[in-house]
Coordinates of C-alpha atoms in Angstrom, one line a residue:
Chain A
X1 CA -53.8 69.8 -9.5
X2 CA -54.1 69.9 -5.7
X3 CA -50.4 69.7 -5.5
X4 CA -50.0 72.6 -7.8
X5 CA -52.5 74.6 -5.6
X6 CA -50.5 73.7 -2.5
X7 CA -47.2 74.9 -4.2
X8 CA -48.8 78.0 -5.4
X9 CA -50.1 78.8 -2.0
X10 CA -46.8 77.8 -0.5
X11 CA -45.0 80.2 -2.8
X12 CA -47.5 83.0 -2.2
X13 CA -47.2 82.7 1.5
X14 CA -43.5 82.8 1.4
X15 CA -43.3 85.8 -1.0
X16 CA -46.0 87.6 1.0
X17 CA -43.9 87.4 4.1
X18 CA -46.5 85.5 5.9
X19 CA -45.6 83.6 9.0
X20 CA -47.3 80.3 9.2
X21 CA -47.0 78.1 12.1
X22 CA -43.9 76.1 11.4
X23 CA -41.4 77.9 10.0
X24 CA -37.9 78.2 8.5
X25 CA -37.5 78.3 4.9
X26 CA -34.0 78.3 3.2
X27 CA -33.4 78.8 -0.5
X28 CA -33.3 75.1 -0.8
X29 CA -36.8 74.7 0.4
X30 CA -38.1 77.4 -1.8
X31 CA -36.7 75.4 -4.7
X32 CA -38.7 72.4 -3.6
X33 CA -41.9 74.5 -3.6
X34 CA -41.1 75.8 -6.9
X35 CA -40.3 72.3 -8.2
X36 CA -43.7 71.1 -7.2
X37 CA -45.3 74.0 -9.2
X38 CA -43.1 73.6 -12.2
X39 CA -43.5 69.8 -12.2
X40 CA -47.3 70.4 -12.0
X41 CA -47.1 72.8 -15.1
X42 CA -44.9 70.3 -17.0
X43 CA -47.4 67.4 -16.1
X44 CA -50.3 69.7 -17.4
X45 CA -48.3 70.4 -20.6
X46 CA -47.8 66.7 -21.3
X47 CA -51.5 66.0 -21.0
X48 CA -52.3 69.1 -23.0
X49 CA -50.0 67.9 -25.8
X50 CA -51.4 64.6 -25.7
X51 CA -55.0 65.6 -26.0
X52 CA -54.0 68.2 -28.6
X53 CA -52.6 65.4 -30.7
X54 CA -55.7 63.2 -30.1
X55 CA -57.7 66.2 -31.4
X56 CA -55.7 66.8 -34.5
X57 CA -55.6 63.1 -35.2
X58 CA -59.4 63.1 -35.0
X59 CA -59.8 66.3 -37.1
X60 CA -57.2 65.7 -39.7
X61 CA -56.9 61.9 -39.7
X62 CA -53.9 59.8 -40.3
X63 CA -51.4 62.8 -40.8
X64 CA -51.2 63.1 -37.1
X65 CA -51.3 59.4 -36.3
X66 CA -47.6 59.1 -35.8
X67 CA -47.3 62.1 -33.7
X68 CA -50.2 61.0 -31.6
X69 CA -48.6 57.5 -31.3
X70 CA -45.4 59.1 -30.1
X71 CA -47.2 61.2 -27.7
X72 CA -49.0 58.2 -26.3
X73 CA -45.7 56.7 -25.4
X74 CA -44.5 60.0 -23.8
X75 CA -47.6 60.0 -21.8
X76 CA -47.1 56.3 -20.7
X77 CA -43.5 56.8 -19.6
X78 CA -42.9 54.0 -17.2
X79 CA -43.7 54.9 -13.7
X80 CA -41.6 53.6 -10.8
X81 CA -42.3 50.0 -10.0
Chain B
X1 CA -4.3 52.6 0.0
X2 CA -5.1 56.2 -0.9
X3 CA -8.3 57.7 0.3
X4 CA -10.2 59.9 -2.5
X5 CA -10.3 63.2 -1.1
X6 CA -13.5 64.0 -3.2
X7 CA -15.5 61.2 -1.6
X8 CA -16.2 62.9 1.9
X9 CA -19.5 64.5 0.9
X10 CA -21.5 61.3 1.3
X11 CA -20.8 60.0 4.7
X12 CA -22.3 56.6 3.7
X13 CA -19.1 55.5 1.9
X14 CA -15.6 56.6 1.1
X15 CA -13.5 55.7 -2.1
X16 CA -10.0 54.4 -1.9
X17 CA -7.5 53.6 -4.7
X18 CA -4.9 50.9 -4.6
X19 CA -2.7 49.6 -7.3
X20 CA -4.7 51.1 -10.0
X21 CA -7.9 49.7 -8.6
X22 CA -10.7 51.6 -7.2
X23 CA -12.7 50.5 -3.9
X24 CA -15.6 52.0 -2.2
X25 CA -16.2 51.2 1.6
X26 CA -19.8 51.6 2.3
X27 CA -21.8 51.5 5.5
X28 CA -23.6 48.2 6.1
X29 CA -27.0 50.1 6.2
X30 CA -26.8 50.2 2.5
X31 CA -26.0 46.4 2.0
X32 CA -29.5 45.4 1.3
X33 CA -30.0 48.3 -1.4
X34 CA -26.9 47.4 -3.1
X35 CA -27.9 43.8 -3.2
X36 CA -30.9 44.9 -5.1
X37 CA -29.4 47.5 -7.1
X38 CA -26.6 45.6 -8.6
X39 CA -28.9 42.8 -9.5
X40 CA -31.6 45.0 -10.9
X41 CA -32.6 45.1 -14.6
X42 CA -31.7 48.9 -14.6
X43 CA -28.0 48.3 -13.6
X44 CA -27.4 45.1 -15.6
X45 CA -29.1 46.7 -18.7
X46 CA -27.1 49.9 -18.3
X47 CA -23.6 48.5 -18.0
X48 CA -22.1 51.0 -20.5
X49 CA -23.8 53.9 -18.7
X50 CA -22.8 53.0 -15.1
X51 CA -19.4 52.3 -13.9
X52 CA -18.8 48.5 -13.6
X53 CA -19.2 47.5 -9.9
X54 CA -19.1 44.3 -7.9
X55 CA -19.1 43.2 -4.3
X56 CA -15.9 42.1 -2.9
X57 CA -15.2 40.4 0.5
X58 CA -12.1 42.2 1.3
X59 CA -9.4 44.3 -0.3
X60 CA -5.8 43.2 -0.9
X61 CA -3.8 43.5 2.2
X62 CA -6.7 43.8 4.6
X63 CA -6.1 41.8 7.6
X64 CA -9.5 41.8 9.1
X65 CA -12.8 41.8 7.4
X66 CA -15.0 44.9 8.2
X67 CA -18.0 44.2 10.3
X68 CA -19.8 47.5 10.0
X69 CA -19.0 48.1 6.4
X70 CA -18.7 46.4 3.2
X71 CA -16.5 46.8 0.1
X72 CA -17.4 47.4 -3.5
X73 CA -14.9 47.5 -6.4
X74 CA -15.4 49.9 -9.4
X75 CA -13.8 49.9 -12.7
X76 CA -11.1 52.4 -12.9
X77 CA -11.8 55.3 -15.1
X78 CA -8.4 56.2 -16.5
X79 CA -8.8 60.0 -16.8
X80 CA -11.1 62.0 -14.4
X81 CA -12.3 65.4 -16.0
X82 CA -14.1 68.2 -14.4
X83 CA -16.8 70.4 -15.7
X84 CA -14.5 73.6 -15.9
X85 CA -12.5 71.4 -18.6
X86 CA -15.6 70.5 -20.6
X87 CA -16.8 72.5 -23.5
X88 CA -20.4 73.6 -23.9
X89 CA -21.3 70.6 -25.9
X90 CA -19.8 68.1 -23.4
X91 CA -21.6 69.8 -20.5
X92 CA -24.8 69.7 -22.5
X93 CA -24.3 66.1 -23.4
X94 CA -23.7 65.2 -19.8
X95 CA -26.8 67.2 -18.5
X96 CA -29.1 65.2 -21.0
X97 CA -27.4 61.9 -20.0
X98 CA -28.0 62.7 -16.4
X99 CA -31.7 63.5 -17.1
X100 CA -32.1 60.3 -19.3
X101 CA -30.4 58.1 -16.7
X102 CA -32.5 59.7 -14.0
X103 CA -35.6 58.6 -15.9
X104 CA -34.4 55.2 -16.7
X105 CA -33.7 54.6 -13.0
X106 CA -37.1 55.9 -12.1
X107 CA -38.8 53.3 -14.1
X108 CA -37.1 50.6 -11.9
X109 CA -37.9 52.7 -8.6
X110 CA -34.5 54.3 -8.2
X111 CA -33.8 58.0 -8.1
X112 CA -30.6 60.0 -8.1
X113 CA -30.4 62.0 -4.8
X114 CA -28.0 64.5 -6.3
X115 CA -27.0 66.1 -9.7
X116 CA -23.2 66.5 -9.4
X117 CA -21.6 66.9 -12.8
X118 CA -18.5 65.3 -11.2
X119 CA -20.4 62.1 -11.1
X120 CA -20.3 61.6 -14.7
X121 CA -17.2 61.0 -16.6
X122 CA -16.4 60.3 -20.2
X123 CA -15.0 56.8 -21.2
X124 CA -14.4 55.9 -24.8
X125 CA -16.2 59.2 -25.7
X126 CA -19.3 58.3 -23.8
X127 CA -20.7 59.6 -20.5
X128 CA -20.6 57.1 -17.7
X129 CA -22.1 57.5 -14.2
X130 CA -19.5 56.7 -11.5
X131 CA -21.0 57.5 -8.1
X132 CA -23.4 54.7 -7.1
X133 CA -24.1 56.1 -3.8
X134 CA -26.3 58.7 -5.6
X135 CA -28.9 56.1 -6.4
X136 CA -31.4 55.5 -3.7
X137 CA -35.1 54.2 -3.6
X138 CA -37.7 56.4 -4.9
X139 CA -40.6 57.2 -2.4
X140 CA -43.8 58.2 -3.9
X141 CA -44.5 61.7 -3.7
X142 CA -41.1 62.9 -2.7
X143 CA -39.1 65.7 -4.4
X144 CA -36.3 65.6 -6.8
X145 CA -33.6 66.5 -4.3
X146 CA -31.2 67.1 -7.0
X147 CA -33.2 69.9 -8.7
X148 CA -31.1 72.7 -7.1
X149 CA -27.9 71.1 -8.0
X150 CA -29.0 70.4 -11.5
X151 CA -29.8 74.0 -12.1
X152 CA -26.5 75.2 -10.5
X153 CA -24.3 72.7 -12.3
X154 CA -26.0 72.1 -15.7
X155 CA -29.0 74.3 -16.5
X156 CA -27.5 77.6 -15.4
X157 CA -24.0 77.3 -17.0
X158 CA -25.5 76.3 -20.3
X159 CA -28.1 79.2 -20.3
X160 CA -25.4 81.7 -19.6
X161 CA -23.3 80.4 -22.5
X162 CA -26.2 80.0 -24.9
X163 CA -28.0 83.3 -24.0
X164 CA -25.2 85.6 -22.9
X165 CA -22.0 84.0 -24.6
X166 CA -20.3 83.7 -21.3
X167 CA -18.4 80.5 -20.9
X168 CA -19.0 78.4 -17.8
X169 CA -15.5 77.3 -17.4
X170 CA -14.1 80.2 -15.3
X171 CA -17.2 80.0 -13.0
X172 CA -16.5 76.3 -12.2
X173 CA -13.0 77.0 -11.4
X174 CA -13.9 79.4 -8.8
X175 CA -17.0 77.8 -7.6
X176 CA -16.9 74.1 -7.1
X177 CA -20.8 74.1 -6.8
X178 CA -21.5 75.7 -10.0
X179 CA -23.4 78.9 -10.9
X180 CA -26.2 79.8 -8.5
X181 CA -29.6 81.0 -9.8
X182 CA -29.4 84.5 -8.6
X183 CA -26.1 85.1 -10.5
X184 CA -27.6 83.4 -13.6
X185 CA -30.7 85.7 -13.4
X186 CA -28.5 88.7 -13.4
X187 CA -26.4 87.4 -16.4
X188 CA -29.1 86.5 -18.7
X189 CA -30.3 89.0 -21.3
X190 CA -33.8 90.6 -21.6
X191 CA -34.7 88.1 -24.4
X192 CA -34.4 85.3 -21.8
X193 CA -37.7 86.5 -20.4
X194 CA -39.3 85.3 -23.6
X195 CA -38.3 81.7 -22.8
X196 CA -40.6 79.9 -20.3
X197 CA -38.0 77.6 -19.0
X198 CA -35.5 80.6 -18.3
X199 CA -38.2 82.5 -16.6
X200 CA -39.5 79.5 -14.5
X201 CA -36.1 77.9 -13.6
X202 CA -34.0 81.0 -13.3
X203 CA -35.9 84.3 -12.9
X204 CA -38.8 83.1 -10.9
X205 CA -36.5 81.0 -8.7
X206 CA -34.0 83.7 -8.3
X207 CA -36.7 86.1 -7.4
X208 CA -38.2 83.8 -4.8
X209 CA -34.6 83.0 -3.4
X210 CA -34.0 86.8 -3.0
X211 CA -37.4 87.2 -1.4
X212 CA -36.6 84.6 1.2
X213 CA -33.1 86.1 1.6
X214 CA -34.2 89.6 2.2
X215 CA -37.1 88.8 4.5
X216 CA -35.7 85.7 6.3
X217 CA -39.1 86.0 7.9
X218 CA -39.7 83.3 6.0
X219 CA -40.6 80.9 6.9
X220 CA -42.6 78.5 5.5
X221 CA -43.0 75.0 5.2
X222 CA -41.9 73.3 2.0
X223 CA -45.0 71.7 0.7
X224 CA -46.1 68.7 2.7
X225 CA -46.4 66.4 -0.2
X226 CA -43.7 66.4 -2.9
X227 CA -44.0 66.0 -6.7
X228 CA -46.0 63.1 -8.2
X229 CA -44.1 60.6 -10.3
X230 CA -46.0 61.7 -13.4
X231 CA -45.1 65.3 -12.9
X232 CA -41.4 64.4 -12.1
X233 CA -41.0 62.7 -15.4
X234 CA -42.7 65.6 -17.2
X235 CA -40.3 68.0 -15.4
X236 CA -37.2 66.0 -16.5
X237 CA -38.6 65.6 -20.1
X238 CA -39.3 69.3 -20.5
X239 CA -35.9 70.2 -19.1
X240 CA -34.3 67.7 -21.5
X241 CA -36.3 69.2 -24.5
X242 CA -35.3 72.6 -23.5
X243 CA -31.5 71.9 -23.0
X244 CA -31.4 69.9 -26.2
X245 CA -32.2 73.0 -28.1
X246 CA -29.6 75.3 -26.4
X247 CA -26.8 76.2 -28.9
X248 CA -23.6 78.4 -28.8
X249 CA -24.1 81.2 -31.1
X250 CA -20.7 82.8 -31.4
X251 CA -17.8 81.7 -33.5
X252 CA -14.2 82.1 -32.7
X253 CA -11.0 82.4 -34.9
X254 CA -9.6 79.2 -33.3
X255 CA -13.0 77.4 -33.9
X256 CA -12.5 77.5 -37.5
X257 CA -8.8 77.4 -37.5
X258 CA -8.4 74.5 -39.9
X259 CA -9.9 76.6 -42.6
X260 CA -8.4 80.0 -41.4
X261 CA -4.8 78.6 -41.2
X262 CA -2.0 80.3 -43.2
X263 CA -0.3 77.2 -43.8
X264 CA -0.1 75.8 -47.4
X265 CA -1.6 72.4 -48.2
X266 CA 2.0 71.2 -48.8
X267 CA 2.9 72.1 -45.2
X268 CA -0.2 70.6 -43.8
X269 CA 0.3 67.3 -45.7
X270 CA 3.9 67.2 -44.8
X271 CA 3.1 67.6 -41.2
X272 CA 0.2 65.1 -41.3
X273 CA 2.7 62.4 -42.8
X274 CA 5.2 63.2 -40.2
X275 CA 2.7 62.7 -37.3
X276 CA 1.4 59.4 -38.9
X277 CA 4.8 58.0 -39.2
X278 CA 5.9 59.2 -35.6
X279 CA 3.0 57.5 -34.1
X280 CA 3.0 54.2 -36.0
X281 CA 6.9 53.8 -36.1
X282 CA 7.2 54.3 -32.3
X283 CA 4.0 52.1 -31.5
X284 CA 2.6 55.2 -29.3
X285 CA -0.5 54.2 -27.6
X286 CA -1.5 57.2 -25.4
X287 CA -0.8 60.6 -26.7
X288 CA -1.5 64.2 -25.4
X289 CA -2.2 66.6 -28.1
X290 CA -1.3 70.0 -26.7
X291 CA -3.1 72.8 -28.5
X292 CA -5.2 70.2 -30.3
X293 CA -7.5 72.7 -31.9
X294 CA -10.4 70.8 -33.7
X295 CA -8.5 67.5 -33.5
X296 CA -6.7 67.3 -36.9
X297 CA -3.6 65.6 -35.4
X298 CA -5.4 63.7 -32.9
X299 CA -7.4 62.1 -35.8
X300 CA -4.3 61.3 -37.6
X301 CA -2.7 59.8 -34.5
X302 CA -5.7 57.5 -33.8
X303 CA -5.7 56.6 -37.4
X304 CA -2.1 55.4 -37.1
X305 CA -2.2 53.2 -34.0
X306 CA -2.6 55.4 -31.0
X307 CA -5.3 53.8 -28.8
X308 CA -6.1 57.1 -26.8
X309 CA -5.6 60.8 -27.4
X310 CA -6.2 63.5 -24.8
X311 CA -6.5 66.8 -26.6
X312 CA -6.1 70.0 -24.7
X313 CA -6.9 73.5 -26.2
X314 CA -7.9 76.8 -24.6
X315 CA -10.7 77.5 -27.1
X316 CA -14.0 76.2 -26.3
X317 CA -15.5 76.2 -29.8
X318 CA -12.5 74.3 -31.2
X319 CA -12.8 71.8 -28.2
X320 CA -16.6 71.4 -29.0
X321 CA -15.7 70.8 -32.7
X322 CA -13.1 68.2 -31.9
X323 CA -15.5 66.3 -29.5
X324 CA -18.2 66.3 -32.1
X325 CA -16.1 65.0 -35.0
X326 CA -17.6 62.0 -36.5
X327 CA -14.5 59.9 -36.2
X328 CA -13.1 61.2 -33.0
X329 CA -16.3 60.8 -31.1
X330 CA -16.2 57.0 -31.8
X331 CA -12.6 56.8 -30.5
X332 CA -11.0 56.9 -27.1
X333 CA -10.6 60.6 -27.4
X334 CA -11.6 63.6 -25.4
X335 CA -10.7 67.2 -25.9
X336 CA -10.6 69.3 -22.8
X337 CA -10.7 73.1 -22.5
X338 CA -7.5 73.9 -21.0
X339 CA -5.4 77.1 -20.9
X340 CA -1.8 76.2 -20.5
X341 CA -1.1 79.5 -19.1
X342 CA -3.7 79.2 -16.4
X343 CA -4.2 75.3 -15.9
X344 CA -6.8 73.7 -14.0
X345 CA -6.3 74.5 -10.3
X346 CA -6.9 72.3 -7.2
X347 CA -10.2 73.4 -5.8
X348 CA -12.5 72.4 -3.0
X349 CA -12.1 71.4 0.6
X350 CA -8.4 71.8 1.7
X351 CA -7.6 72.3 -2.0
X352 CA -7.6 68.6 -2.4
X353 CA -11.1 67.7 -3.2
X354 CA -10.5 68.4 -7.0
X355 CA -6.9 68.2 -8.1
X356 CA -5.1 69.7 -11.0
X357 CA -5.2 68.1 -14.5
X358 CA -1.5 67.3 -14.2
X359 CA -2.3 65.2 -11.1
X360 CA -5.0 63.4 -13.0
X361 CA -3.2 62.6 -16.4
X362 CA -2.5 59.0 -16.9
X363 CA 1.0 58.1 -18.0
X364 CA 1.3 58.9 -21.6
X365 CA 3.7 57.6 -24.3
X366 CA 4.2 60.9 -26.2
X367 CA 3.2 64.6 -26.4
X368 CA 2.5 66.3 -29.7
X369 CA 2.9 70.1 -29.6
X370 CA 2.4 71.6 -33.0
X371 CA 2.3 75.3 -33.7
X372 CA 2.1 76.3 -30.0
X373 CA 5.4 77.4 -28.9
X374 CA 5.1 80.9 -30.2
X375 CA 1.8 81.4 -28.5
X376 CA 3.3 80.6 -25.2
X377 CA 6.8 82.0 -25.6
X378 CA 6.0 85.1 -27.4
X379 CA 2.5 85.9 -26.9
X380 CA 2.6 85.0 -23.2
X381 CA 6.3 85.6 -22.5
X382 CA 7.2 82.0 -21.1
X383 CA 11.0 81.5 -21.3
X384 CA 11.7 79.1 -24.1
X385 CA 13.8 76.7 -21.7
X386 CA 11.1 76.7 -19.2
X387 CA 8.5 75.7 -21.9
X388 CA 10.8 72.9 -23.1
X389 CA 11.3 71.6 -19.5
X390 CA 7.5 71.5 -19.0
X391 CA 7.0 69.4 -22.0
X392 CA 9.3 66.8 -20.7
X393 CA 7.2 66.7 -17.4
X394 CA 4.3 65.4 -19.4
X395 CA 6.0 62.6 -21.3
X396 CA 9.5 61.1 -22.1
X397 CA 8.7 61.4 -25.9
X398 CA 8.0 64.8 -27.2
X399 CA 7.3 66.0 -30.7
X400 CA 7.5 69.7 -30.9
X401 CA 7.2 72.2 -33.7
X402 CA 9.5 75.2 -33.7
X403 CA 8.2 78.3 -35.3
X404 CA 10.9 80.9 -36.2
X405 CA 10.5 84.6 -35.9
X406 CA 10.5 84.7 -39.6
X407 CA 7.3 82.9 -39.7
X408 CA 4.3 85.0 -40.8
X409 CA 2.4 83.9 -37.7
X410 CA 5.1 85.0 -35.3
X411 CA 5.7 88.3 -37.4
X412 CA 2.0 88.9 -36.7
X413 CA 2.3 88.4 -33.0
X414 CA 5.3 90.8 -32.9
X415 CA 3.8 93.4 -35.1
X416 CA 2.1 95.2 -32.4
X417 CA 4.7 95.0 -29.6
X418 CA 8.4 95.5 -29.0
X419 CA 10.4 92.4 -29.6
X420 CA 11.9 91.7 -26.2
X421 CA 12.4 88.0 -27.0
X422 CA 16.0 87.7 -27.5
X423 CA 16.1 84.1 -26.3
X424 CA 13.4 83.0 -29.0
X425 CA 15.6 81.4 -31.5
X426 CA 16.1 78.0 -32.8
X427 CA 19.6 77.9 -31.2
X428 CA 18.2 78.5 -27.7
X429 CA 15.4 76.1 -28.4
X430 CA 17.9 73.4 -29.3
X431 CA 20.0 74.1 -26.3
X432 CA 17.0 73.7 -24.1
X433 CA 16.1 70.4 -25.8
X434 CA 19.6 69.1 -25.3
X435 CA 19.6 70.3 -21.7
X436 CA 16.5 68.3 -20.8
X437 CA 16.6 65.5 -23.4
X438 CA 18.1 64.3 -26.6
X439 CA 17.1 65.0 -30.2
X440 CA 16.1 61.9 -32.0
X441 CA 14.8 63.4 -35.4
X442 CA 14.6 66.9 -37.1
X443 CA 12.3 67.5 -39.9
X444 CA 12.0 70.6 -42.0
X445 CA 8.3 71.2 -42.8
X446 CA 8.0 71.6 -46.4
X447 CA 6.7 74.9 -47.7
X448 CA 7.5 76.8 -44.5
X449 CA 10.5 77.8 -42.3
X450 CA 9.3 75.6 -39.4
X451 CA 10.8 72.6 -38.1
X452 CA 9.7 69.6 -36.0
X453 CA 11.8 68.1 -33.4
X454 CA 11.3 64.6 -32.0
X455 CA 13.1 64.2 -28.6
X456 CA 13.5 61.9 -25.7
X457 CA 13.9 63.1 -22.2
X458 CA 17.3 62.3 -20.4

């Protein structure tokens, strides 16, 4: 979440035309700030889906087990070694 | 040894070709990385997805071993194709391949530092990654540096096609770096604002870029820390899910031509048998199918002994249909979106970075050109002799169908214009064939007034 906050702040500062200390932003850099934000949202979405399936599985039983299992795998996508 | 003019963008290494072999000269600073990369589980387990590569001590004819660089040899990809020649489905397939490969590399600690569509080619109908210099070690917390390039070259072109019905091909011919986000944002319809991904990756991005452009006050740091590995994976997966759902909505006449055709079943069967015999009797291995449409005669060629067929057609929907065909997709076949009246140009740095398709086509054994001549010589006014001469520049063996003015399709073409085509006759056609080659066989197509000529160049 903290990275999202940083990104949101970064975007806000840029778009508000503020002039922080070190400076220079080209369109490539804005895409990096945006990427951090969108990456954060995508990360939250994965976690959200994971817990949603867990909840459905808890509430409705085995019907959602398969989905939950798949989502477990998604959530555990291999991180870099 | 010929320097590949497209390989200058990464100063770490350059690509050379010699006697049908491909070499890459790489700076020693990357030797340790390639030692690790080429022996990694990621590389060894993805042999079909990444171009075969090995270390070599020196290249043939080299007198002195390099001291500051080293050599790699890559498997040669017979036909290099460009995104402006790909249909929507191929571009989509390559985009998903890129994201999947990125994810698999990531699991082994590697990332792709760029996202150029030119780095992926199609071999035996499957995508294959050819630029090994794009891989580098992942550093925790860094960004996905190929994000912008991925948007410009994959996401944006696919979106404008899917949402607005605008083909990406013409854009790529004019802009080697794809379609930027600001243009894409303007081209997308209102309903794109209902899509989270279109809003996030296009409209919001375009707005931010415009803001920066207009103020240039700017001026802020990119975030000090990048994206966590978990979020990077989530971002790639969410993009892949979104792209996977994108579809082309419109239909074209040519896309359903096999069902719309005016030919009788008798004529079609006669033509099919003729092609089958032509391919098998002459043992033709590599064939160009000009005006391939959805691949009917490419299929027949491959079923009758051809080992490889390159289909060319100007209609994107027909090309997608051919490439999606259950039989063709398992063969050494590719259909490219290619307008004979406006062929792939040379683009990029000094007009030599990306060359014309004619400069890239491998040597072929035969060209088949069915039901095309009237579209070129009547609809587009190309002199018939010039067209015949062109066919012989592609191959020594040519199978070409002549469609006379009495044919219903030609009558249709002429119905709304003045017939200024006095040279469009079987006589002038034959004269041209005899000027540039010799006629080996002539076949009347049953149930029509058309004739197929099989010829050999002089």
